[in-house]
XYZ file of C-alpha atoms in Angstrom:
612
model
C 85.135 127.474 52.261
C 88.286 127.681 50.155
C 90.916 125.304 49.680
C 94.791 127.052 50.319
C 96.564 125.413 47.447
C 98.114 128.420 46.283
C 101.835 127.810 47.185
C 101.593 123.967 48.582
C 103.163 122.915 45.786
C 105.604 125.233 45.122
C 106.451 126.564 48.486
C 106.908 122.931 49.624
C 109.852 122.314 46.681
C 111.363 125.635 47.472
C 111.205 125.983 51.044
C 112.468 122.579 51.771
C 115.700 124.015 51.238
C 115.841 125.974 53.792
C 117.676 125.590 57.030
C 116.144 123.161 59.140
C 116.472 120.741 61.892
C 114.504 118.047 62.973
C 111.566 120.127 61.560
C 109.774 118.851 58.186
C 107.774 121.439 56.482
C 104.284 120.436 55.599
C 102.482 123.528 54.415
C 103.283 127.231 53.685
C 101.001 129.971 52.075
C 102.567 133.703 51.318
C 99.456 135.822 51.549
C 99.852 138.801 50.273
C 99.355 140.835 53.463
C 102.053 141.098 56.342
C 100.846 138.274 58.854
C 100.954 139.219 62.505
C 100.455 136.464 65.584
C 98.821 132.556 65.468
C 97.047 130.884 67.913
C 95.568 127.423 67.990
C 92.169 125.581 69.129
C 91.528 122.013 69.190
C 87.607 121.005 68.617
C 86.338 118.442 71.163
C 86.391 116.094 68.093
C 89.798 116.602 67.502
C 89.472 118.900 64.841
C 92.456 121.727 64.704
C 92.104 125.216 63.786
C 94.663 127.893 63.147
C 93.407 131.413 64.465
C 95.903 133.632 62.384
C 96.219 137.702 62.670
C 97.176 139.688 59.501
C 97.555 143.283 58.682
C 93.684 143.527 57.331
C 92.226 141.107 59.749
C 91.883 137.616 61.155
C 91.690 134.324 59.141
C 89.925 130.833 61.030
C 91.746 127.697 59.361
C 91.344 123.778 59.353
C 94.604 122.175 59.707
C 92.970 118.872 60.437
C 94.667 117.863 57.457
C 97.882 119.909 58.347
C 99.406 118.911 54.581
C 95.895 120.808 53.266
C 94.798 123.706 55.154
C 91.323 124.586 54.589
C 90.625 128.125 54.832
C 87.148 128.550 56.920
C 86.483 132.304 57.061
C 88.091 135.856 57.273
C 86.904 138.383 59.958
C 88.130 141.977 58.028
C 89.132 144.251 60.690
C 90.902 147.819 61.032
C 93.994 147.753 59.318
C 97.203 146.885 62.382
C 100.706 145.676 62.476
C 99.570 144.165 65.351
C 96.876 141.926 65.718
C 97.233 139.038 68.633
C 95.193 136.462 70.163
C 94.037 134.247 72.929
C 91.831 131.256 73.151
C 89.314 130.367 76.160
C 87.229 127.136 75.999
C 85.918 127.711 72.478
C 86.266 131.468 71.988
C 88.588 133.507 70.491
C 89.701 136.917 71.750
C 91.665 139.131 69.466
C 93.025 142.826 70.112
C 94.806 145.439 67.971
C 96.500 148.445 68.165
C 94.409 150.422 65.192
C 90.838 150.555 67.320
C 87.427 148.267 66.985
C 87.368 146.661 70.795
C 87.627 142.971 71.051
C 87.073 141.121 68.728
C 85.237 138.007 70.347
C 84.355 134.652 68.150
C 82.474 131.820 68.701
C 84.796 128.820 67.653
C 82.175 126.299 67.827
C 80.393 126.945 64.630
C 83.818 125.903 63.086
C 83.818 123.977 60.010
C 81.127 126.308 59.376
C 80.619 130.070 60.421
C 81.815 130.976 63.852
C 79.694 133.849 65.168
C 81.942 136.870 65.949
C 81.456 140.111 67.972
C 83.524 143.596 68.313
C 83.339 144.577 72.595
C 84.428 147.277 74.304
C 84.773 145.204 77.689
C 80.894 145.906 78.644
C 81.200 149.657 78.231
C 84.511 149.686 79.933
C 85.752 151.683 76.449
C 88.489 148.750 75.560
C 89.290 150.080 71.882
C 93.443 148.842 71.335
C 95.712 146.585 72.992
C 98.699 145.175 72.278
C 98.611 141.883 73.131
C 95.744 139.540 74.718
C 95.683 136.251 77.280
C 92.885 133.868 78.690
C 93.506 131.798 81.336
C 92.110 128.350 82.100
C 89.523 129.788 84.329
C 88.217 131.531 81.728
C 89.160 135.313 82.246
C 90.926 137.128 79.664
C 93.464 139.324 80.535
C 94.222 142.203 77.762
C 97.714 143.785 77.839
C 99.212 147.727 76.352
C 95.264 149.050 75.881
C 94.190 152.254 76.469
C 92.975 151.743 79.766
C 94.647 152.176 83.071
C 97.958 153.075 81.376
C 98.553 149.849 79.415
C 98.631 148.030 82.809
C 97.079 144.250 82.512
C 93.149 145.002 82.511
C 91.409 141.651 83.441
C 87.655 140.321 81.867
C 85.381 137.923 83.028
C 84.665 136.092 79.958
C 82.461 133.635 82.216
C 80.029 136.654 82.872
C 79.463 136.888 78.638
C 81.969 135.250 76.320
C 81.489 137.616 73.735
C 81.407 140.836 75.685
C 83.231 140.074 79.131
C 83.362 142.843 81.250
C 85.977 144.359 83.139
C 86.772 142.899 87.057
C 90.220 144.679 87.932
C 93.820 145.674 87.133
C 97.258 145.925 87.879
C 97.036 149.695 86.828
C 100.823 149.987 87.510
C 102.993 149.548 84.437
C 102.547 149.084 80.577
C 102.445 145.400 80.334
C 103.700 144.154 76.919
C 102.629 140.385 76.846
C 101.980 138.434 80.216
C 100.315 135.676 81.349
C 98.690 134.010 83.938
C 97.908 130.526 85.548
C 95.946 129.633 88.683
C 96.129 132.704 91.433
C 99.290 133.945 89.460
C 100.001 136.719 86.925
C 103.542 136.922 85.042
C 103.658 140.722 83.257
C 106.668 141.464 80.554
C 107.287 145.181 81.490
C 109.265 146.536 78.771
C 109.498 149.553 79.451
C 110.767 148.398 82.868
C 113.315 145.675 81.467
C 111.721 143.445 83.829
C 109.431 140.989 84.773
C 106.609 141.259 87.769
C 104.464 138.481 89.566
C 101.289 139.022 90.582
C 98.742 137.589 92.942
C 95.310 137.759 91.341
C 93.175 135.697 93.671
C 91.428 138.817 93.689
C 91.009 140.395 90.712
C 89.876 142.954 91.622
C 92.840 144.040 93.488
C 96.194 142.132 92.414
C 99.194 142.543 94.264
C 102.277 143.002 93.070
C 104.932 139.813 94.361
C 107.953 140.141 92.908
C 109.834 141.989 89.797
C 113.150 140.932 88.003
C 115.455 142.643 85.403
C 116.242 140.435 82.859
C 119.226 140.299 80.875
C 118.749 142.971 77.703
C 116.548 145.142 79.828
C 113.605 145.014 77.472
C 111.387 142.089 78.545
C 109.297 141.138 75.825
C 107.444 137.993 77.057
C 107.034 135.838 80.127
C 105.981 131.991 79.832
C 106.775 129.560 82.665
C 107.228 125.846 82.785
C 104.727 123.497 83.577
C 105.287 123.422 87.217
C 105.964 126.667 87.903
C 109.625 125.911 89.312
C 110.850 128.455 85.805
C 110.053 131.231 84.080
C 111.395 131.440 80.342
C 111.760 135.309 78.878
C 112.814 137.148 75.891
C 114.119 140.478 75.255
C 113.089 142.303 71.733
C 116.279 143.612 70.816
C 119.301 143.096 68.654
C 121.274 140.504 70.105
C 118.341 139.646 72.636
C 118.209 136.235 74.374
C 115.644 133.587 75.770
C 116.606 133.805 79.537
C 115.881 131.668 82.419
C 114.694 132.082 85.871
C 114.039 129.852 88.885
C 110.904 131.320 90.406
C 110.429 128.676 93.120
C 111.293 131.223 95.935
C 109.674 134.853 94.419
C 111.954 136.625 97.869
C 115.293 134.781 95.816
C 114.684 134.870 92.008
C 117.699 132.911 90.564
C 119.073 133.759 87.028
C 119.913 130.551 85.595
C 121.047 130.982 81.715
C 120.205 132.566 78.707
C 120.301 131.669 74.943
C 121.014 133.058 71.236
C 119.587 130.863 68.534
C 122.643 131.925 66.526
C 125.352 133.729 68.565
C 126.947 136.372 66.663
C 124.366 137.545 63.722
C 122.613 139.850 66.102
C 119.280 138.493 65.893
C 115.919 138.966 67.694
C 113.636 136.414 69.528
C 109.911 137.297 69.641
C 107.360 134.879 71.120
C 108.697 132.508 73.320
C 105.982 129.119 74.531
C 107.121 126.311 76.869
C 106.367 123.100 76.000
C 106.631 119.128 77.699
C 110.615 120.438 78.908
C 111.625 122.647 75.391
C 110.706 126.032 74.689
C 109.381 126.638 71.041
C 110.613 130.767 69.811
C 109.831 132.934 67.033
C 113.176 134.346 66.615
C 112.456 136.865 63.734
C 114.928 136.013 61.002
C 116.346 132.729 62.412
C 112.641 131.386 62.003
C 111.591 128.967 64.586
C 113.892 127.646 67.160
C 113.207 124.669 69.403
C 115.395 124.840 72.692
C 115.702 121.772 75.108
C 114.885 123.429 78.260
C 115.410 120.460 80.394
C 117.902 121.897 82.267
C 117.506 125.823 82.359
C 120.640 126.561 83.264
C 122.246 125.186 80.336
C 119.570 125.757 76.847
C 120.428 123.666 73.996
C 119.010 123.857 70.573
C 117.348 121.010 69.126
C 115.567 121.977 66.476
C 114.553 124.606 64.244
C 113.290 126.036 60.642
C 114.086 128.910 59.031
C 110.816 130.412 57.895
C 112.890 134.131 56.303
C 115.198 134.369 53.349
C 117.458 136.912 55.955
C 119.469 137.176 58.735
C 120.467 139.110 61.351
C 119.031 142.011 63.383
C 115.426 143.888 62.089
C 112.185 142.827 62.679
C 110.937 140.673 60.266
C 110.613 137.125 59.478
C 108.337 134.573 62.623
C 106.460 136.481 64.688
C 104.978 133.808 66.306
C 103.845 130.033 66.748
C 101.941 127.322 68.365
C 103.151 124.480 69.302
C 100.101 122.980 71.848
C 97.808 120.879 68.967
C 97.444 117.175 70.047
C 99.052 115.891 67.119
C 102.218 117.355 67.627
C 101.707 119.986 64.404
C 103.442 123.308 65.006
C 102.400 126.385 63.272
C 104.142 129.644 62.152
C 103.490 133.270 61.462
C 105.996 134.841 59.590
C 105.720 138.799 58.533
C 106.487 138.623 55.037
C 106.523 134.891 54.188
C 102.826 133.612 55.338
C 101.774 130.973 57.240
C 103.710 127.391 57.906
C 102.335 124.378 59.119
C 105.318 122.444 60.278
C 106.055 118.702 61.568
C 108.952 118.877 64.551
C 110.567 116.021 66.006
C 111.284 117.053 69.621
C 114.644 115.560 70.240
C 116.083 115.842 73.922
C 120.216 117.389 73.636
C 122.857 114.988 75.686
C 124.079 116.262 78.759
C 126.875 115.948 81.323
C 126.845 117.843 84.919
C 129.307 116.956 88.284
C 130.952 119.226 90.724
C 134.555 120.388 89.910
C 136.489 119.676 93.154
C 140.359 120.714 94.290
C 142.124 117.216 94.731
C 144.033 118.417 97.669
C 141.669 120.232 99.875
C 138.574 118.547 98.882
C 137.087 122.410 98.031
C 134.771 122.958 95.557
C 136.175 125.266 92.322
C 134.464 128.401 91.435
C 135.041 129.961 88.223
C 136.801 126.552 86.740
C 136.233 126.705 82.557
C 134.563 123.406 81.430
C 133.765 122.444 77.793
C 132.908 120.202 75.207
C 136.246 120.103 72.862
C 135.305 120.904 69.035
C 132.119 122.070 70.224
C 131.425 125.609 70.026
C 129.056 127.101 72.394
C 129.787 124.643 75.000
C 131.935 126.649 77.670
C 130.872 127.141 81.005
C 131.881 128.206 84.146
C 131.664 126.254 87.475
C 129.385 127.500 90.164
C 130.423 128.510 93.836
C 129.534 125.296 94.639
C 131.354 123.649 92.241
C 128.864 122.565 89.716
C 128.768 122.847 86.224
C 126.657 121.611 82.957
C 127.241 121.422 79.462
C 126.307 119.446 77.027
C 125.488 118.469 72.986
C 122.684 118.352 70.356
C 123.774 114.797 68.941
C 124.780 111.745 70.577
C 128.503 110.680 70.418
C 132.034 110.332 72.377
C 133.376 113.860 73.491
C 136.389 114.916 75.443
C 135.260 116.989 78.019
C 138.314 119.510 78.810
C 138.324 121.280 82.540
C 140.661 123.902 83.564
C 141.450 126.738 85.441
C 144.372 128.949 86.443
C 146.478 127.304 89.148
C 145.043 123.757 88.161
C 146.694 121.207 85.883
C 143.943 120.627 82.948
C 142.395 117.715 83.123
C 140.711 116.240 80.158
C 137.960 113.255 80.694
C 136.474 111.183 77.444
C 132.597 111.330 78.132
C 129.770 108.976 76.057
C 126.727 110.778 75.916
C 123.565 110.046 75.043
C 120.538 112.017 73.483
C 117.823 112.906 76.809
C 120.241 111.249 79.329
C 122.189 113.547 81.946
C 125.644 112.228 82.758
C 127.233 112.906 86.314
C 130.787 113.295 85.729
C 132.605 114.896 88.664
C 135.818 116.236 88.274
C 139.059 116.427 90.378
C 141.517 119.257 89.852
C 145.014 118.598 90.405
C 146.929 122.443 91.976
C 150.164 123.318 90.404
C 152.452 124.972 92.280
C 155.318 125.769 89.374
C 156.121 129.119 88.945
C 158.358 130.734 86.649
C 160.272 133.822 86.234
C 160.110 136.572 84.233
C 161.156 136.858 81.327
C 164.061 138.132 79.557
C 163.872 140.489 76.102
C 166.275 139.540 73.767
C 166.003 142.045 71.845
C 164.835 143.166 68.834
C 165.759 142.332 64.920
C 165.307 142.178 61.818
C 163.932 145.510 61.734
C 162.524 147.325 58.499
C 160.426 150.673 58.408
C 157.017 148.255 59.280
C 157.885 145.398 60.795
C 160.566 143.818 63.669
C 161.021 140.248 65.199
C 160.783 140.390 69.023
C 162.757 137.915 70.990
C 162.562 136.390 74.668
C 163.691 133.806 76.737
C 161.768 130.873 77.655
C 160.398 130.790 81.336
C 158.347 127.614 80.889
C 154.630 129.900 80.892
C 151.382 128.775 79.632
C 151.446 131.514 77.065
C 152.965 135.036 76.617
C 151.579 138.600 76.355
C 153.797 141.253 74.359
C 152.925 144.762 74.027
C 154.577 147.018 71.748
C 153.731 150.899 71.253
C 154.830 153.419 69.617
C 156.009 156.556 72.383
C 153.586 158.429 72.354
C 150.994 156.426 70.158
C 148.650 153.438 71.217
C 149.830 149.974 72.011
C 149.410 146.083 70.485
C 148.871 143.205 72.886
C 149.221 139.838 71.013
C 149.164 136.391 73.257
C 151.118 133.758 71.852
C 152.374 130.162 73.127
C 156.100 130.715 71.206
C 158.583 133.325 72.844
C 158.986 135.219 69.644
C 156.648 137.579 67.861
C 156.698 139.568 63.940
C 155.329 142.753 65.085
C 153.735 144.328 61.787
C 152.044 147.126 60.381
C 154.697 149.470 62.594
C 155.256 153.314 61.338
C 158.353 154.110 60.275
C 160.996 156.581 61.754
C 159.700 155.481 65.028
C 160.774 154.620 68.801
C 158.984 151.464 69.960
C 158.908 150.295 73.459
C 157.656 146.729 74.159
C 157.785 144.034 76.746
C 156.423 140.801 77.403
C 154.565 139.378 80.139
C 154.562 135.412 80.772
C 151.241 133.725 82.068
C 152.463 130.812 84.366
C 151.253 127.566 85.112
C 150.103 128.732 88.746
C 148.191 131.443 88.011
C 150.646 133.582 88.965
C 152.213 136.643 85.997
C 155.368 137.760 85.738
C 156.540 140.413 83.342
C 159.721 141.943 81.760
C 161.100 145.120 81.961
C 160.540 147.453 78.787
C 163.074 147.686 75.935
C 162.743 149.765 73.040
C 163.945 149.473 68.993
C 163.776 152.768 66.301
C 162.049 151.660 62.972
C 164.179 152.948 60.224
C 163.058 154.358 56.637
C 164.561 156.642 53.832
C 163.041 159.637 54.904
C 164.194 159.459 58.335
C 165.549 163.046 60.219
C 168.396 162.858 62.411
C 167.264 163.241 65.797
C 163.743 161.533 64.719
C 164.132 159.191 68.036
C 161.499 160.343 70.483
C 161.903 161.567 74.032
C 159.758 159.383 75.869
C 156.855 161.705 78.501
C 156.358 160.254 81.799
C 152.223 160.088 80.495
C 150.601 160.709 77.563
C 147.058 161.538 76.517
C 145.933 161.836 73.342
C 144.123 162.707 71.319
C 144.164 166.085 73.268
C 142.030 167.710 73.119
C 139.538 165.482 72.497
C 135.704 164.789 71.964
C 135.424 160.949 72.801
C 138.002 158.254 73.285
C 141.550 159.140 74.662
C 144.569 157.110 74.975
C 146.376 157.582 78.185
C 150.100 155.893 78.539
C 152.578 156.094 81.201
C 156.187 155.318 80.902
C 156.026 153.520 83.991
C 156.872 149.862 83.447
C 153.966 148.923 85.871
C 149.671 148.168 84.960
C 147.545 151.185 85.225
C 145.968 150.374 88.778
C 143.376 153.690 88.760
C 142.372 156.223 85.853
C 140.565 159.318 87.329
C 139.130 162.764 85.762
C 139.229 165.665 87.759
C 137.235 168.779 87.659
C 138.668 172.122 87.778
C 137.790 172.053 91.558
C 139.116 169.165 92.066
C 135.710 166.572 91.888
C 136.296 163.417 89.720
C 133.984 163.522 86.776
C 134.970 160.025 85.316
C 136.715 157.075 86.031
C 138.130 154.389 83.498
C 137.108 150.993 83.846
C 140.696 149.590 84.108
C 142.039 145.816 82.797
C 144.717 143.966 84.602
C 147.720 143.656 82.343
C 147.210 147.207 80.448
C 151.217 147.596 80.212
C 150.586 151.342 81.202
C 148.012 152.063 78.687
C 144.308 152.561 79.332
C 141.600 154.171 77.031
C 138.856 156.397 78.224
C 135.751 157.213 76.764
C 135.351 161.155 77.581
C 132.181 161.790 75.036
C 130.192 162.571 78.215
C 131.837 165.270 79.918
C 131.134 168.997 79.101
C 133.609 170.628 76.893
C 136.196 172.671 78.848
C 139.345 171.454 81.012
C 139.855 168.623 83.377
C 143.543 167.003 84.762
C 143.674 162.849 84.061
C 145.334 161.404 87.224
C 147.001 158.542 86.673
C 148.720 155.250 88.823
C 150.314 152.502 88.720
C 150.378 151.484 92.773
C 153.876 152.708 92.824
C 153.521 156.620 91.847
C 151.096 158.950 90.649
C 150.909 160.713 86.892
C 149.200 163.794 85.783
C 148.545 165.092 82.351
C 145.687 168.215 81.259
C 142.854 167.434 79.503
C 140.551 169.340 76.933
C 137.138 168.369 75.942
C 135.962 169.701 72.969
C 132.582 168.825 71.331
């Protein structure tokens, strides 16, 4: 029995600094191995244990006292990255991906020695796996072996705890994590980038119920809520996300929302666990992340703690956690930094939900943009039906803005309050003001890099100007003035440019094109450039083109024709291009091709050669 006192005192001065939220550190011990998953069991005394998998093998620990962990015993075992576990009544089941079977272990000689086993699934030849599951019913379902193609492969554990043999299958997919409640299985098929439901009444023959895509196509693991009504899943990738499902109907699987524990750094969740309305993560580098799931369709985090000195994409930092002990203690793997022992506060985020309705037709509005002002991260989008949900991690007075083309804004002060859901429905006035378009004034002030652009004022919600060089790629700036510095211009130049007003009904109205010469000292007479009807260039090319028409009008259809004639390719195209698309053109063969171009009023054509 040893006492883990190597970094409690230390760790707990250093660590404390660390990014956190509503999550008190307790414990933390850098061993000097990488650490792999945790798992928890709770002793019918009360007793807690921490079942944690490292690179060299698996470590049994007393967290009774969670402020002094008591190491109990190490079970050495074939050196693996991965090592995961599960826990049935008082056995442990832990797989890895470097060979020795199942490791099975006997939790109720815990303070003391807990008898342990290696099983090959009674002869069944179990030697890997990548991840492991026991169900309340005691079977224990082992996921990515080496049997039946990494399909789940299900054990009896009832038959012999410590070498269950093998009842069944799914023997369809690889199965990454999964797990199962009841009659039902819930498999993360990676490979698939979706999720399946199974019916294992019989285990010996599941069958399959329903599958699902999820958002970054590379499911990594399934956990649903406590009623069933939800299923929670993350994709392992850069820039992955903790989505959400509503499972109630398996024939009519409804998205509902995902979440980024910090949008914009590019970081990865791992093992995702549902618990009492939040969902507890190990997101990597952002540590752990505790999400108020109380309302799937809008996830708000509520609490976290940043167990890695990084950020970002790359897989280090938590691997994974437990969250279930009675006495609310959460625990923490982390790859490089140990094992934390943490105390979370589980705080519910505020909330406010209502249908957005027109005032004059009594409709509900689709697509209307509601949010939290000052808030970042609290934009949404109304329903078909109307509704919408948003809401805060703190408690407070909030104007809650609502707006949508065509609609006057309307802007509502809202009191919320931490676990409480506020209905707050929302009438939106229609505007029918239009405006015209507007007028170029022209353009001055010009210098070899730089001219003012001028128009008149039409009364729109905000501008759009374009300016391009004839022949070159275009700008598009929005502004709410009706003048623009264009910069960073070449000199010796023709520029055209225009300016398209966004007004207060929805409605856009543009101006024609006028044009301005940069000047500079080196400048040739005759340097003023004939404008082409279209341009590609570019040309020839290898990946991206830029295609412009002179055409005052959008770019309504981008094609790219064959030499017999077959379109190869077709841009994506954005309203309010100003006659200039771009085209990614990496994927076609090298040889020659003819870009057809229009605008709804005429047709351009232009070659093309791919190179590579």
């Amino acid at each position: 029995m040893q006492k883990i006192v190597l970094t409690a005192c230390l760790g707990l001065s250093v660590l404390s600094a660390q990014a956190q939220l509503n999550v008190d550190l307790l414990y933390q011990n850098d061993y000097p191995e990488n650490m792999s998953n945790i798992w928890g069991w709770t002793a019918p005394g009360g007793e807690e244990y921490v079942i944690l998998g490292s690179f060299d093998g698996t470590y049994l620990i007393d967290i009774t006292d969670p402020s002094s962990p008591d190491e109990l015993q190490f079970i050495d075992g074939n050196n693996s990255t991965w090592r995961q576990i599960a826990v049935w009544d008082h056995y442990a089941y832990v797989v890895n991906e470097s060979g020795g079977g199942l490791l099975c272990i006997d939790l109720s000689g815990l303070p003391g020695t807990a008898a342990y086993a290696f099983s090959d699934a009674d002869g069944a030849g179990l030697t890997t796996a990548h991840q492991v599951w026991a169900d309340e019913n005691g079977y224990v379902y082992v996921f990515g072996s080496n049997l039946d193609g990494g399909s789940s492969v299900i054990l009896n554990a009832n038959a012999d705890p410590m070498d269950p043999p093998m009842v069944g299958s799914t023997d369809t997919w690889y199965v990454h994590h999964g797990f199962a409640r009841g009659d039902t299985l819930y498999e993360s098929n990676i490979y698939q980038g979706w999720f399946s439901v199974w019916d294992v009444s019989d285990k010996s023959m599941p069958v399959l119920l329903a599958t699902q895509e999820t958002p970054g196509t590379f499911t990594h693991n399934v956990v649903p809520s406590d009623n069933g009504q939800f299923l929670f899943t993350t994709d392992e990738k850069s820039n992955g996300s903790l989505a959400a499902y509503d499972i109630s109907d398996l024939s009519d699987i409804q998205y509902q929302s995902e979440f980024r524990a910090n949008p914009g750094t590019s970081s990865i969740p791992h093992y995702a666990w549902y618990f009492d309305g939040f969902v507890v993560t190990a997101w990597y580098k952002d540590g752990v992340i505790i999400t108020d799931a109380t309302h799937p369709e809008f996830m708000i985090k509520t609490g976290y703690y940043d167990t890695h000195p990084g950020s970002g994409s790359g897989f280090s930092g938590a691997w994974g956690c437990y969250p279930y002990f009675p006495s609310g203690t959460l625990v923490v793997s982390d790859i490089s930094e140990g094992f934390f022992v943490l105390h979370p506060t589980y705080v519910h985020a505020s909330f406010v939900e209502g249908t957005i309705t027109d005032s004059d037709s009594g409709l509900p509005v689709f697509g209307a943009t509601a949010s939290l002002l000052t808030l970042s991260g609290t934009t949404v989008s109304s329903s078909l039906d109307g509704g919408y949900i948003t809401g805060a991690v703190a408690d407070g007075i909030y104007t809650l803005e609502v707006s949508k083309a065509g609609y006057a804004t309307a802007s509502i002060p809202v009191s919320l309050s931490a676990g409480v859901t506020l209905a707050e429905d929302i009438l939106l006035e229609p505007v029918t003001a239009t405006c015209e378009s507007p007028v170029i004034l022209g353009a001055s002030s010009i210098t070899s890099s730089s001219a003012y652009l001028d128009w008149t004022n039409v009364g729109a919600d905000q501008y759009s100007v374009i300016y391009k060089k004839v022949g070159g790629s275009g700008t598009i700036h929005t502004t709410t003035a009706t003048n623009y510095l264009a910069t960073g211009l070449e000199s010796c130049s023709t520029y055209k440019w225009a300016v398209r007003a966004s007004c207060p009904d929805g409605s856009k109205k543009k101006s024609v094109f006028g044009t301005f010469f940069t000047g500079g000292a080196s400048c040739r007479d005759g340097a003023l450039t004939v404008v082409e009807d279209i341009s590609v260039f570019p040309n020839p090319a290898a990946d991206i083109i830029t295609v412009v028409v002179a055409d005052e009008a959008d770019i309504t259809s981008l094609l790219v024709l064959d030499v017999l004639g077959n379109m190869v390719l077709q841009a994506t195209v954005s309203a309010d291009n100003f006659g200039m698309v771009q085209l990614d053109c990496s994927a076609l063969a090298a040889g020659s091709y003819r870009i057809i171009a229009e605008t709804g009023e005429q047709f351009f054509t232009a070659p093309l050669q791919v190179i590579h």
